[in-house]
Short mmCIF file of C-alpha atoms in Angstrom, two decimals:
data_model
loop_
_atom_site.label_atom_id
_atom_site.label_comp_id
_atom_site.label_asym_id
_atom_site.label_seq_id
_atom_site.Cartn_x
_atom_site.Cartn_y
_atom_site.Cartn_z
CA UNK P 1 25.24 -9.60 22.97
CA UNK P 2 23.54 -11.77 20.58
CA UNK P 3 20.23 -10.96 18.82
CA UNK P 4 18.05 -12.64 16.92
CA UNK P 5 16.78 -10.43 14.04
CA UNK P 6 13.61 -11.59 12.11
CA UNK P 7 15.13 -11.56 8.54
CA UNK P 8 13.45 -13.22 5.53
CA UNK P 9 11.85 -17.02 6.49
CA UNK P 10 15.29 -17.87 8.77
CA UNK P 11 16.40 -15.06 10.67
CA UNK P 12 19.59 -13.43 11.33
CA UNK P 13 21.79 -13.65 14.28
CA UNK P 14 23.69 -10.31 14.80
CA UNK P 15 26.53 -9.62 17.50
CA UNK P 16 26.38 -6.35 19.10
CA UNK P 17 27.56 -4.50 22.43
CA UNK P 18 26.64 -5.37 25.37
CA UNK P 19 27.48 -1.97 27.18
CA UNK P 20 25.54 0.36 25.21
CA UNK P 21 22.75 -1.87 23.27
CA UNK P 22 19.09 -1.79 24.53
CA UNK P 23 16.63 -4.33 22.65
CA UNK P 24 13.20 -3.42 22.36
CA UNK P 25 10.62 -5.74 21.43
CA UNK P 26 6.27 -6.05 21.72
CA UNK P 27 5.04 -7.11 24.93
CA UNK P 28 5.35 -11.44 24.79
CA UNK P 29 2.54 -13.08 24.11
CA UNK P 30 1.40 -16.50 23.99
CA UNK P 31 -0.84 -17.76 21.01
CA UNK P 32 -4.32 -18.64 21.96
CA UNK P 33 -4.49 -22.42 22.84
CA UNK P 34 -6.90 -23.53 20.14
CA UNK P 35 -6.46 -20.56 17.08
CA UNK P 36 -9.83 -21.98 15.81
CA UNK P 37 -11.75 -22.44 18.86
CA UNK P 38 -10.43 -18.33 19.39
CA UNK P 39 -11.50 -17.71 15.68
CA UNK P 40 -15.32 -19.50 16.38
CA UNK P 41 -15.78 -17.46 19.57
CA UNK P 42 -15.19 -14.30 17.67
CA UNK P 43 -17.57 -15.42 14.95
CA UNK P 44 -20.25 -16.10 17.41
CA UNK P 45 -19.46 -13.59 20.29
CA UNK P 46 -18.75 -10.55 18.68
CA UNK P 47 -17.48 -7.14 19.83
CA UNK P 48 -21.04 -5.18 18.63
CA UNK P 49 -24.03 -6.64 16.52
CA UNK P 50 -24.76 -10.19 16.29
CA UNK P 51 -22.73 -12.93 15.22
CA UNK P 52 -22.33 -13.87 11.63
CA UNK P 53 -24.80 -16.59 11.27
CA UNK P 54 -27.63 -13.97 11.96
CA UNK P 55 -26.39 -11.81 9.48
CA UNK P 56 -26.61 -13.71 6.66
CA UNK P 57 -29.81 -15.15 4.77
CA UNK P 58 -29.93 -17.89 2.54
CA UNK P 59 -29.69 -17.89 -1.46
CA UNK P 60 -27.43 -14.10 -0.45
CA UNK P 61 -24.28 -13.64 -2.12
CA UNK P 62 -20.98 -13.22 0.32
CA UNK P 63 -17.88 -11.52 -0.57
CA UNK P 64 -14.52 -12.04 1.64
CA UNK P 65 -12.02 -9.07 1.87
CA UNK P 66 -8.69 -10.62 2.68
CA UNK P 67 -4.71 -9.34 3.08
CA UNK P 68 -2.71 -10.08 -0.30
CA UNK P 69 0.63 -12.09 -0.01
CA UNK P 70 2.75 -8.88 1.62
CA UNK P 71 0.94 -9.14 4.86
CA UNK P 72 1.24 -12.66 7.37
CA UNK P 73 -2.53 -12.40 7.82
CA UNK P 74 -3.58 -16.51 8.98
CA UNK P 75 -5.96 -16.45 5.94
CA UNK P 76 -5.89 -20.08 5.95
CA UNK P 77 -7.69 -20.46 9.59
CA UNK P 78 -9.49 -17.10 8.91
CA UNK P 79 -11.42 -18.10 5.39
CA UNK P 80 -12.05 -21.80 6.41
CA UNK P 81 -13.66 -20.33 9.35
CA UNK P 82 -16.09 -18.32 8.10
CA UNK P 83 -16.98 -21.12 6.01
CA UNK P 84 -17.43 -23.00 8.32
CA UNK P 85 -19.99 -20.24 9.87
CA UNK P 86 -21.79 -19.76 6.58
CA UNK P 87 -22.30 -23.83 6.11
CA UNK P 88 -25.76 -24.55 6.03
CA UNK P 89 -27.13 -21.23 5.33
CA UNK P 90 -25.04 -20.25 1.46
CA UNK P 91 -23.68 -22.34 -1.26
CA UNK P 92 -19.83 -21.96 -1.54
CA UNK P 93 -20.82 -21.08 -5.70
CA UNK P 94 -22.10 -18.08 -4.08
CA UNK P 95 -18.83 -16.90 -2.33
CA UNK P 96 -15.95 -15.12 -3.91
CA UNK P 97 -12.62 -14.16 -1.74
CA UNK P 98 -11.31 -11.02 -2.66
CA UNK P 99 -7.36 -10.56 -2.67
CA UNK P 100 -7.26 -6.82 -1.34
CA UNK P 101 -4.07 -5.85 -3.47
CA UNK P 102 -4.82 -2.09 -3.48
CA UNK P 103 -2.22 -1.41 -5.69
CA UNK P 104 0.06 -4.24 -5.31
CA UNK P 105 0.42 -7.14 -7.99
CA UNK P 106 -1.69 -9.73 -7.92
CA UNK P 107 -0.62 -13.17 -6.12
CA UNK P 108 -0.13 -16.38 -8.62
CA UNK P 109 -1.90 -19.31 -7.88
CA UNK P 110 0.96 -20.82 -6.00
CA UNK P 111 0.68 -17.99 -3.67
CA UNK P 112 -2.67 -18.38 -3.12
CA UNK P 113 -2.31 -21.93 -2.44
CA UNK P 114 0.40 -21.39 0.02
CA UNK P 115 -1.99 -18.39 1.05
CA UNK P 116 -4.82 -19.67 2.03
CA UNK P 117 -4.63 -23.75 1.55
CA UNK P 118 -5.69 -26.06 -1.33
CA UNK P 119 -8.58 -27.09 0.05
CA UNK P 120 -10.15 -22.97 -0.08
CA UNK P 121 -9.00 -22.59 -3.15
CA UNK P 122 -10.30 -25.53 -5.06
CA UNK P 123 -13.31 -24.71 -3.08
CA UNK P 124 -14.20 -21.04 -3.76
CA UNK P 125 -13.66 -18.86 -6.11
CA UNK P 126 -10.73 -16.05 -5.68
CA UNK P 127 -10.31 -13.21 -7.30
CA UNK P 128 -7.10 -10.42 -7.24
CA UNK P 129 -8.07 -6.79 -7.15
CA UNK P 130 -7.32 -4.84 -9.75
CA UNK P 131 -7.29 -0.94 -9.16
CA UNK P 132 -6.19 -0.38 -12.52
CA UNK P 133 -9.17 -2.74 -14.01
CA UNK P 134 -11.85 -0.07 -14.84
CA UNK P 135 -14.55 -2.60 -15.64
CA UNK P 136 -14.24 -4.22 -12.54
CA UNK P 137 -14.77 -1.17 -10.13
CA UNK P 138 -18.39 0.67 -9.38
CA UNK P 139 -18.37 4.48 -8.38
CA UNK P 140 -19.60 4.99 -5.18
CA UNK P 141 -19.39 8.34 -4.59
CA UNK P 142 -16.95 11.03 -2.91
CA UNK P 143 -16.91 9.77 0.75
CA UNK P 144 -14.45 11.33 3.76
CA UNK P 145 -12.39 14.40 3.21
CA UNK P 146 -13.65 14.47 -0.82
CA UNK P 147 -12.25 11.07 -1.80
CA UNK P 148 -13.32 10.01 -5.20
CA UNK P 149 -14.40 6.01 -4.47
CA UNK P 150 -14.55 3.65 -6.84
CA UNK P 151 -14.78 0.01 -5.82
CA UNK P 152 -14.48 -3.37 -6.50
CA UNK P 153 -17.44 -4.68 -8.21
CA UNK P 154 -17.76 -7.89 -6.90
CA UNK P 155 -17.61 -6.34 -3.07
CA UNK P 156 -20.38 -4.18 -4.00
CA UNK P 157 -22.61 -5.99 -5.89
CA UNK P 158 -22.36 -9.00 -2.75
CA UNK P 159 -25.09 -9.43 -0.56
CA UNK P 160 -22.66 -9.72 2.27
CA UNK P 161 -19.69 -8.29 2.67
CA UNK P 162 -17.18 -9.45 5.44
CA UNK P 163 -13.26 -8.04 5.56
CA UNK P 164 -10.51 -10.23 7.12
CA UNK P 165 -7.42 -9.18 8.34
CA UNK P 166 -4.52 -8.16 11.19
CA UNK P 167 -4.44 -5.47 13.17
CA UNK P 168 -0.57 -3.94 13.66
CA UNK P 169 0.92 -0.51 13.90
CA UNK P 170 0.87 0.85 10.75
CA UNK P 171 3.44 3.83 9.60
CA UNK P 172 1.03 6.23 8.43
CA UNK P 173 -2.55 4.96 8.77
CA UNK P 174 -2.04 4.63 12.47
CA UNK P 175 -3.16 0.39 12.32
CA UNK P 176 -3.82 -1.79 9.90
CA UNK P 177 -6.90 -3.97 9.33
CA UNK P 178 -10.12 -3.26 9.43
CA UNK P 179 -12.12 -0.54 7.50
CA UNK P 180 -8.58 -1.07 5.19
CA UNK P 181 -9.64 -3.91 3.73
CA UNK P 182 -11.99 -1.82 2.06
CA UNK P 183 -10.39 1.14 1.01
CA UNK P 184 -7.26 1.07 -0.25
CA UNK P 185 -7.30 -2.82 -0.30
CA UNK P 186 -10.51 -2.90 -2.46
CA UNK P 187 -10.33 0.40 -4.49
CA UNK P 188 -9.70 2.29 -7.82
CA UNK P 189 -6.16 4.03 -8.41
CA UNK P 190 -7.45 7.07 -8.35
CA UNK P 191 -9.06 6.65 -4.48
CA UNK P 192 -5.68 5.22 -3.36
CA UNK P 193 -3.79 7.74 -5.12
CA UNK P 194 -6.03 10.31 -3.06
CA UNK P 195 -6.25 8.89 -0.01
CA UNK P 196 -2.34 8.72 0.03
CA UNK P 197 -1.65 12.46 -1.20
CA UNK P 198 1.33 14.41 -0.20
CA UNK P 199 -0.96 16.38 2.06
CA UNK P 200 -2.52 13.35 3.95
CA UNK P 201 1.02 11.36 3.97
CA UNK P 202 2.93 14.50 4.97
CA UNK P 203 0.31 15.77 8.10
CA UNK P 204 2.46 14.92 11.40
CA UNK P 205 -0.97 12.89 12.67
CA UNK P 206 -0.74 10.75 9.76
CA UNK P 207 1.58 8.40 11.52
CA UNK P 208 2.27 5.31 13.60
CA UNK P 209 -0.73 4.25 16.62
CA UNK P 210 -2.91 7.50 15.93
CA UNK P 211 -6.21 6.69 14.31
CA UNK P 212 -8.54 9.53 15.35
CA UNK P 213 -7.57 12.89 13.20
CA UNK P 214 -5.53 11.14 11.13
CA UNK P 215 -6.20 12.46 7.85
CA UNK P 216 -5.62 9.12 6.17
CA UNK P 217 -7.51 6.74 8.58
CA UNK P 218 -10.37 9.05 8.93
CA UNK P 219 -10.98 8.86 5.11
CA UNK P 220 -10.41 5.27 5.05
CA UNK P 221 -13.10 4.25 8.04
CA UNK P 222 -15.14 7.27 6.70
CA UNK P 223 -15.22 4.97 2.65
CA UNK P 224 -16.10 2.19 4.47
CA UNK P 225 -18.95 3.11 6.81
CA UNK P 226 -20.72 5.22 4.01
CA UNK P 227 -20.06 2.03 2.09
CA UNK P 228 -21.23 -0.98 4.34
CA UNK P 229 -19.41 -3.87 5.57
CA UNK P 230 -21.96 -6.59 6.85
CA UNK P 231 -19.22 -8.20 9.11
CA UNK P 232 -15.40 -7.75 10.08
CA UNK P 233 -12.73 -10.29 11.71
CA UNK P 234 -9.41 -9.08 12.67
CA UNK P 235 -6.74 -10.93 15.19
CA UNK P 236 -3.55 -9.52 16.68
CA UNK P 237 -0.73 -11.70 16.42
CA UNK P 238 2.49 -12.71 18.11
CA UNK P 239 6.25 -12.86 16.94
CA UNK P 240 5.36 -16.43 15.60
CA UNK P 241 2.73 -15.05 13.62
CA UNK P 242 0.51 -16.93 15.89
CA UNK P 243 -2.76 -15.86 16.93
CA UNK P 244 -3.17 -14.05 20.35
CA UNK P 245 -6.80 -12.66 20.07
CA UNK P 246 -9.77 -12.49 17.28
CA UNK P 247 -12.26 -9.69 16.99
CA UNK P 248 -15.58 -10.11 15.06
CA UNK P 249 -18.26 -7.62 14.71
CA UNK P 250 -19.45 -4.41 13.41
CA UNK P 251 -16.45 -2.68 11.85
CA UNK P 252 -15.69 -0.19 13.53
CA UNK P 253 -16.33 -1.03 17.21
CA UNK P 254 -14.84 -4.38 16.12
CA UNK P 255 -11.29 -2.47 15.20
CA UNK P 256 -11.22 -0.04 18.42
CA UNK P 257 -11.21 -3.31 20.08
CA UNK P 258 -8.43 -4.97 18.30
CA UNK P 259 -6.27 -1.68 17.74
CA UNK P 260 -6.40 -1.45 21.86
CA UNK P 261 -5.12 -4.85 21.78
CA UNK P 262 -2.38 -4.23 19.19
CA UNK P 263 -1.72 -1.00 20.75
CA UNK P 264 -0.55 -2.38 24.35
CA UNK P 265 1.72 -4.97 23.15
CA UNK P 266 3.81 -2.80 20.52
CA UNK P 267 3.77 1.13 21.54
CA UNK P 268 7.29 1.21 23.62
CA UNK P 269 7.99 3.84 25.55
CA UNK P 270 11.62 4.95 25.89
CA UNK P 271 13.73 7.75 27.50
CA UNK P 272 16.00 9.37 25.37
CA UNK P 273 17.15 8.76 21.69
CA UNK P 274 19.36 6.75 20.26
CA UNK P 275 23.05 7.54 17.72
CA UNK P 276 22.19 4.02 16.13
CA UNK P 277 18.94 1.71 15.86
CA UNK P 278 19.19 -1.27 13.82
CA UNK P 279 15.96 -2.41 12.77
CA UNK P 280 14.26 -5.09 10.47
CA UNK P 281 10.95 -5.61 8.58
CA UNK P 282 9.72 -8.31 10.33
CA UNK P 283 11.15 -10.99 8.34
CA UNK P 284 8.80 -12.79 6.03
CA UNK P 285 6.82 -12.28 3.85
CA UNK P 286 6.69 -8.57 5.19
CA UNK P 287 10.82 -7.70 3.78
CA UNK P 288 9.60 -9.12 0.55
CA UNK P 289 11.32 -6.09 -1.11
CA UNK P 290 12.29 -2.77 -0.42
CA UNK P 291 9.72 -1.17 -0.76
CA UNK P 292 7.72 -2.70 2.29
CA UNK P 293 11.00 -2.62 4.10
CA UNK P 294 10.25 1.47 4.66
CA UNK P 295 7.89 0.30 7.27
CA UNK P 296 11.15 -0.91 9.51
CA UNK P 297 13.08 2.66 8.43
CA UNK P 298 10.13 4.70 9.90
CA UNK P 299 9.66 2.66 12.98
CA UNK P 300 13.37 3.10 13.32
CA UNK P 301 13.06 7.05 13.03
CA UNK P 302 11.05 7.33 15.74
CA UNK P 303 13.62 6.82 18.22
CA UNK P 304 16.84 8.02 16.38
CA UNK P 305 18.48 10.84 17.06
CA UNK P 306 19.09 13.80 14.17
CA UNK P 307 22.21 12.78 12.09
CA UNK P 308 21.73 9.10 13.66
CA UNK P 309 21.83 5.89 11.94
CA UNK P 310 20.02 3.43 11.07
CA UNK P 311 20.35 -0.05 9.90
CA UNK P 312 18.06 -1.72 8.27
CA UNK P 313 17.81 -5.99 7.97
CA UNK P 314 15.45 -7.05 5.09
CA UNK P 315 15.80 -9.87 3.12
CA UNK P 316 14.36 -8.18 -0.48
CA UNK P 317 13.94 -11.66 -2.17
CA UNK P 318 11.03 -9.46 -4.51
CA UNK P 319 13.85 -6.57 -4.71
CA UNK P 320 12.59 -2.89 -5.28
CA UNK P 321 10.19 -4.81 -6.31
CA UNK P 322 10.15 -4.89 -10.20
CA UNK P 323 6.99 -3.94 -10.77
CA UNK P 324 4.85 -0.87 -10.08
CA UNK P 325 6.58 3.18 -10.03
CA UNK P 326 8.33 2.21 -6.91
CA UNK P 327 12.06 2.10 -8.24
CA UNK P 328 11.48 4.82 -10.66
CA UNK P 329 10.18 7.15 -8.35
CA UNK P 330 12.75 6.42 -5.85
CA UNK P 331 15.85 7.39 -8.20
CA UNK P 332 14.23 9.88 -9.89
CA UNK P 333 15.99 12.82 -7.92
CA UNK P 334 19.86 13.15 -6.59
CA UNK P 335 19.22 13.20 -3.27
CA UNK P 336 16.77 12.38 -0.43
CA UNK P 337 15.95 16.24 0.05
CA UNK P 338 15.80 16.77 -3.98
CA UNK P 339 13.35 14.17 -3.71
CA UNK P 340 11.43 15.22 -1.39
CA UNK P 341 11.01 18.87 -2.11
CA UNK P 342 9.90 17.33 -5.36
CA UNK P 343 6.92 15.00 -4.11
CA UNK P 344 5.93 18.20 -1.96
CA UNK P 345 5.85 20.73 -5.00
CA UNK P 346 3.76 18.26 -6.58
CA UNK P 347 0.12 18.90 -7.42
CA UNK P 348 -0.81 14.98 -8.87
CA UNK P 349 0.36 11.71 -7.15
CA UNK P 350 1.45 9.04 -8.97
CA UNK P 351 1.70 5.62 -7.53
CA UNK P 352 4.11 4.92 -4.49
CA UNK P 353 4.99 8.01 -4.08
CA UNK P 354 4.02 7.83 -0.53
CA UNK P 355 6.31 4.93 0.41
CA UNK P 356 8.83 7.25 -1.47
CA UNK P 357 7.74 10.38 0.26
CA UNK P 358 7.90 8.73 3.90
CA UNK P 359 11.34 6.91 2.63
CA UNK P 360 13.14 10.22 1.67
CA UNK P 361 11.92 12.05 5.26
CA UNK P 362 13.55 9.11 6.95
CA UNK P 363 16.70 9.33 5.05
CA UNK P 364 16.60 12.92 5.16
CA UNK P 365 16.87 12.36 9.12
CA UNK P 366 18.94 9.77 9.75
CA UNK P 367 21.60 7.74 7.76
CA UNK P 368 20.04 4.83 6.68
CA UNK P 369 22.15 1.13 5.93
CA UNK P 370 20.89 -1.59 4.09
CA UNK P 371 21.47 -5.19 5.20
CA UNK P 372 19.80 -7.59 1.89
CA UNK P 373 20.31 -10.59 0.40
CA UNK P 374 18.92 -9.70 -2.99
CA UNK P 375 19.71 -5.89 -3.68
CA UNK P 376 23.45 -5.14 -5.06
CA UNK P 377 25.08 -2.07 -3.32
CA UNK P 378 24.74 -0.31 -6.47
CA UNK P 379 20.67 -0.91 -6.29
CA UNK P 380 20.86 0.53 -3.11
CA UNK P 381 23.05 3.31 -4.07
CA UNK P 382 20.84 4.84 -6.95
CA UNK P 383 18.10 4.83 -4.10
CA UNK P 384 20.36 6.62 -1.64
CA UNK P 385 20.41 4.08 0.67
CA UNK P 386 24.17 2.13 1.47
CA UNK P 387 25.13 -1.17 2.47
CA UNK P 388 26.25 -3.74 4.90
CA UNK P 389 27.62 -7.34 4.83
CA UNK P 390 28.06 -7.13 8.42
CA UNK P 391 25.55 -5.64 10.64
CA UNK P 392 27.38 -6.89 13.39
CA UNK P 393 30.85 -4.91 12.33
CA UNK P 394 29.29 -1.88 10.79
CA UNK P 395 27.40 -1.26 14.62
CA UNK P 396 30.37 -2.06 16.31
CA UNK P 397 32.47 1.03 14.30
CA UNK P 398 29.51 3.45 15.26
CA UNK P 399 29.82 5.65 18.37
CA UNK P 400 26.72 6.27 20.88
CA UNK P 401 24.27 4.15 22.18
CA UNK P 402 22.30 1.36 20.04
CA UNK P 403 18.81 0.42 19.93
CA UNK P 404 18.06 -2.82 18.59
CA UNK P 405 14.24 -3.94 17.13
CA UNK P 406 14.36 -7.47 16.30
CA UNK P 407 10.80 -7.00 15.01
CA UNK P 408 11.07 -4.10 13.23
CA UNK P 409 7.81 -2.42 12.93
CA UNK P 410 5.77 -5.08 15.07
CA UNK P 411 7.45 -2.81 17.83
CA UNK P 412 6.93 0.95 17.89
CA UNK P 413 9.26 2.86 20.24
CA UNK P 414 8.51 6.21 20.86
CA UNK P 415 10.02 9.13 23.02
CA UNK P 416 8.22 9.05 26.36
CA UNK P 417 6.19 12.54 26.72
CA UNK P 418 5.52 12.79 23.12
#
């Protein structure tokens, strides 16, 4: 049985048995027939409140939450779009885009070109968060579950305020989009460092499709109601990175809408787990490095059995990556369960130790392979993590029944009954 794995900007074609592999993927679905014409209708027929153009006055200030370069968000249609909308009624000098890093680098100015399209940015003005950039964040308060909140200036000091972005399964914060494009897209260290505690990470609701009672999502839509959002567009996309459906509106009736949407087409039930699931990150620009690629692990883990394995199909072109705490974290400890006993006796969290925390209960379930283009074996090794030239040999020497997820986390199996 061929499959075709979404693996960097290509894909990878993988040869597997036909006898004991089941392939799971999101529900097909076509992309809207005219992406803008879906986009304008959104704008103009929202989910709650009225559409944008009511919203805004002229001579106000706009500020435009959007995904950074780790997330295949369709800025380009999305921005141009709202411009579009706002025509007429505020002068483009007036408008700044926000690049909701949260704690990730910033994106050069080739990236934001390829991004969002020449013509945006030698339009507007676009600025990368900086959560390490005191001067450029305003206290707001302690908001949810005692977060401390610091924000972005230039989102707070806006007239109008309007987040972009997708709306997926997301590994601990239930979905994506949304109220996130506030907070942790749009916030301080120390507020991402707290909403992303061992506590929060480590609660069993803080996981995959739950929203309400998880400890990190309620925090996050709890920063972002106390803290306004004028108006919020989200879409739900297909394998092609397509869009299927936009959502405009008042925030958080706006993302119920769009997290139902997002939730039929990924959440797979199956029957029984599986000795082997071979998984991906999506392919690009989502398996940018490894440490995105724990997104595909934990989607995998859902439908493992104990003592399984798992392998793992990410391109890494970014590596661990180089920057941030990541790597150091990550090798800090001899083993999976050294490490992970360590992040739980700790009383301060340092940056990405939650990918690290959610990476080390994965591995400390399953056996986890590597398949990269990028990462030596010895990377991989000093992270605890092996690999594979040959996904297509390596599955083939396993015993027990496969489950294959061409799409990685864009698919979310789970045990039916759970």
């Amino acid at each position: 049985m061929w499959v075709d794995l979404a693996y960097g900007a290509g894909g990878l074609a993988v040869d597997l048995p036909d006898e004991r592999t089941t392939v799971i993927t999101p529900v097909a679905r076509p992309a809207a027939a005219d992406e803008a014409a879906e986009l304008r209708r959104a704008l103009r027929e929202p989910v709650a409140g009225p559409p944008l153009r009511e919203r805004v006055r002229p001579g106000q200030t706009v500020a435009i939450s959007a995904c950074d370069g780790t997330r295949p968000q369709p800025r380009h249609l999305m921005i141009p779009a709202i411009l579009a909308e706002l025509d007429g009624i505020v002068s483009l000098d007036d408008v700044v885009i926000l690049v909701a890093t949260g704690t990730h680098r910033g994106n050069t100015e080739a990236e934001l070109r390829a991004m969002f399209g020449d013509q945006v940015v030698d339009a507007v003005r676009i600025v990368n968060h900086d959560a390490r950039d005191a001067s450029s964040l305003r206290w707001m308060g302690r908001h949810g579950k005692d977060v401390p909140v610091w924000l972005n200036r230039e989102w707070t000091d806006a007239d109008v305020r309007i987040t972009t972005g997708f709306v997926e399964p997301h590994f601990f914060a239930g979905f994506s989009g949304g109220p996130k494009l506030v907070a942790p897209g749009l916030a301080a260290l120390e507020t991402v460092l707290t909403l992303h505690d061992a506590a929060r990470i480590g609660d069993p609701r803080a996981t995959w499709g739950v929203i309400e009672g998880n400890p990190v999502h309620d925090d996050v839509r709890a920063i972002a109601a106390a803290t306004g959002v004028t108006f919020a567009l989200d879409v739900v996309l297909n394998r092609e990175q397509k869009i299927v459906q936009a959502f405009g509106g008042d925030l958080l009736p706006m993302h119920a809408a769009a997290t139902a949407a997002a939730r039929a087409a990924a959440m797979r039930p199956v029957r029984e787990l599986f000795d082997v699931v071979v998984t991906t990150n999506a392919g690009f620009p989502l398996d940018q490095n490894l440490y995105q690629s724990v997104k595909g692990m934990s989607a995998a883990a859902q439908v493992v059995r104990p003592g399984g394995t798992i392998v793992c199909a990410a391109e890494c072109r970014d590596g661990f990556p180089d920057h941030g705490s990541y790597r150091d974290v990550l090798t800090s400890a001899a083993s999976p369960d050294a490490l992970f006993e360590e992040i739980s006796r700790r009383t301060e969290t340092v940056p990405d130790q939650w990918q690290v925390q959610i990476q080390a209960r994965v591995q400390r379930h399953a056996r986890v392979i590597m398949h990269t283009s990028h990462l030596s074996d010895a990377d991989l090794a000093a992270a605890h993590l092996e690999q594979t030239g040959d996904i297509s040999a390596t599955v083939r020497a396993l015993p027990g029944r496969v489950c294959v997820l061409p799409e990685g986390p864009m698919t979310i199996p789970y045990l039916a009954g759970e």
